[in-house]
Amino acid sequence: MQKIKIQTSATQKAKPTSAGELGFGKLFTDHMLVMDYAPGQGWGDIHVMPYAPFAMDPGCIVLHYAQTIFEGLKCYRRADGALQLFRPRDNFTRMNVSARRMCMPEIDVELVLEALKALLQLDGDWVPSWPGTSLYIRPTMIGTDTSLSVQASGAYRFFIILSPSGPYYASGLAPVNIYVEDEYVRAVVGGVGFAKTGGNYAASVLAGRVAAEKGFAQVLWLDGKENRYVEEIGAMNMFFLMREGLVTPPLNGSILGGITRDSIMALAAGMGHPVIERRLAIDEVFDAAERGDVLEAFGTGTAAVVSPVGVLRWGDRQVTLSGGRIGVLTQRLYDTLTGIQLGRLPDTHGWVEVV
Ligand code: PLP
Ligand code: COI
């Protein structure tokens, strides 16, 4: 029987005193959660313990062949001071999907959630309440065998760290400029695009840098085979409000099944905008946008929430959507989603879990 063992930190770090000190994922709290897996024995006890660096053998599999998966979810402080998580089981369930693809052991969703709540009890004071802020939660698993042969590790470490964070984009809720990537690809069907594994992100950095040099905040990826169909943005799923309705690419194996995507689909349907999941060619998007038939576009993700697209650039074609402002539906979806997450609006979908 696995136990949750708690060891509190003797010291406390200074907490941020203003939203401006936060940034995204830069500060970490006083405690973390660690659980190790040994071959033949399975997962050991869960340790909620003082935040500290790991000592690792330089020959660890994760350091060479990137056998690693992660998740991202948030804990919010409600106006009455209580803390709540948004769809945490979905994140841990998705982590098990990633684990299967990367030949890693699955975790016990309920036990890990219980241990996460114990960690949040200890570090609850770190959950910020300034507008647009929350505690970002990063569960991670790494292969820890010391071996240079390309194979699945036998031993693993699962850990969770917590980071009080502001908006993913420093600009907060504001239209972002997106560069449609037509040279590099992020993922292919049959690969690991649907898994939340570190290599997907490492592989995306170069395109992101090139786009940033051209003045764009993010890259919109196209499919890896024809370089034509819209996939997703670096850390967000994509939605386009077209004349036919709200359209998003289907989960075809090369994009991440976003939990925000799923939430937005439910909320939009409830607002009379059932979402159409279909392949969307980038030339179709630009043709429609140039006719004025793309009314709004936005990305969705835990870190970025709902992020309106202002300018979209593809080769030498460029369109400005919603007059470069936040679209009406985009704003409404943002307000509704964050309203539920922050406990301002009723949670009719059973998404919220009080800590
Ligand atoms: N796509 C990618 C590649 C991501 O990294 C993320 C962020 O987690 C998303 C989409 C959005 O997923 P979610 O809404 O579950 O955060
Ligand atoms: C998230 O939205 O939680 C993510 O994991 C995106 C991350 C790559 C910043």
PDB file of C-alpha atoms in Angstrom, residues 176-180 216 218-220 230 233 238 240 282 285-286 289 294 297 309-315 317-321:
ATOM      1  CA  VAL A 176      -1.338  38.021 -30.416  1.00  0.00           C
ATOM      2  CA  ASN A 177       0.400  37.883 -33.754  1.00  0.00           C
ATOM      3  CA  ILE A 178       0.802  34.385 -35.103  1.00  0.00           C
ATOM      4  CA  TYR A 179       3.222  33.106 -37.735  1.00  0.00           C
ATOM      5  CA  VAL A 180       2.062  30.139 -39.807  1.00  0.00           C
ATOM      6  CA  PHE A 216       5.410  37.118 -33.995  1.00  0.00           C
ATOM      7  CA  GLN A 218       3.771  32.180 -31.553  1.00  0.00           C
ATOM      8  CA  VAL A 219       3.896  29.685 -34.373  1.00  0.00           C
ATOM      9  CA  LEU A 220       0.829  28.023 -35.871  1.00  0.00           C
ATOM     10  CA  VAL A 230      -3.984  23.635 -39.400  1.00  0.00           C
ATOM     11  CA  ILE A 233      -0.153  26.624 -31.728  1.00  0.00           C
ATOM     12  CA  MET A 238      -6.853  26.562 -32.354  1.00  0.00           C
ATOM     13  CA  PHE A 240     -11.740  29.787 -35.937  1.00  0.00           C
ATOM     14  CA  ILE A 282      -4.500  27.076 -44.298  1.00  0.00           C
ATOM     15  CA  VAL A 285      -8.442  30.045 -43.792  1.00  0.00           C
ATOM     16  CA  PHE A 286      -6.652  32.830 -45.671  1.00  0.00           C
ATOM     17  CA  ALA A 289     -10.212  35.733 -43.949  1.00  0.00           C
ATOM     18  CA  VAL A 294     -13.142  34.541 -40.509  1.00  0.00           C
ATOM     19  CA  ALA A 297      -9.742  33.185 -34.081  1.00  0.00           C
ATOM     20  CA  VAL A 309      -5.348  35.967 -32.638  1.00  0.00           C
ATOM     21  CA  GLY A 310      -4.794  39.471 -33.970  1.00  0.00           C
ATOM     22  CA  VAL A 311      -2.599  39.064 -37.025  1.00  0.00           C
ATOM     23  CA  LEU A 312      -2.018  35.838 -38.952  1.00  0.00           C
ATOM     24  CA  ARG A 313       0.913  35.660 -41.372  1.00  0.00           C
ATOM     25  CA  TRP A 314       1.522  32.873 -43.910  1.00  0.00           C
ATOM     26  CA  GLY A 315       4.345  33.382 -46.372  1.00  0.00           C
ATOM     27  CA  ARG A 317      -0.039  36.741 -46.997  1.00  0.00           C
ATOM     28  CA  GLN A 318      -1.151  38.498 -43.845  1.00  0.00           C
ATOM     29  CA  VAL A 319      -4.617  39.031 -42.379  1.00  0.00           C
ATOM     30  CA  THR A 320      -5.867  40.950 -39.365  1.00  0.00           C
ATOM     31  CA  LEU A 321      -8.780  39.287 -37.572  1.00  0.00           C
TER      32      LEU A 321
END
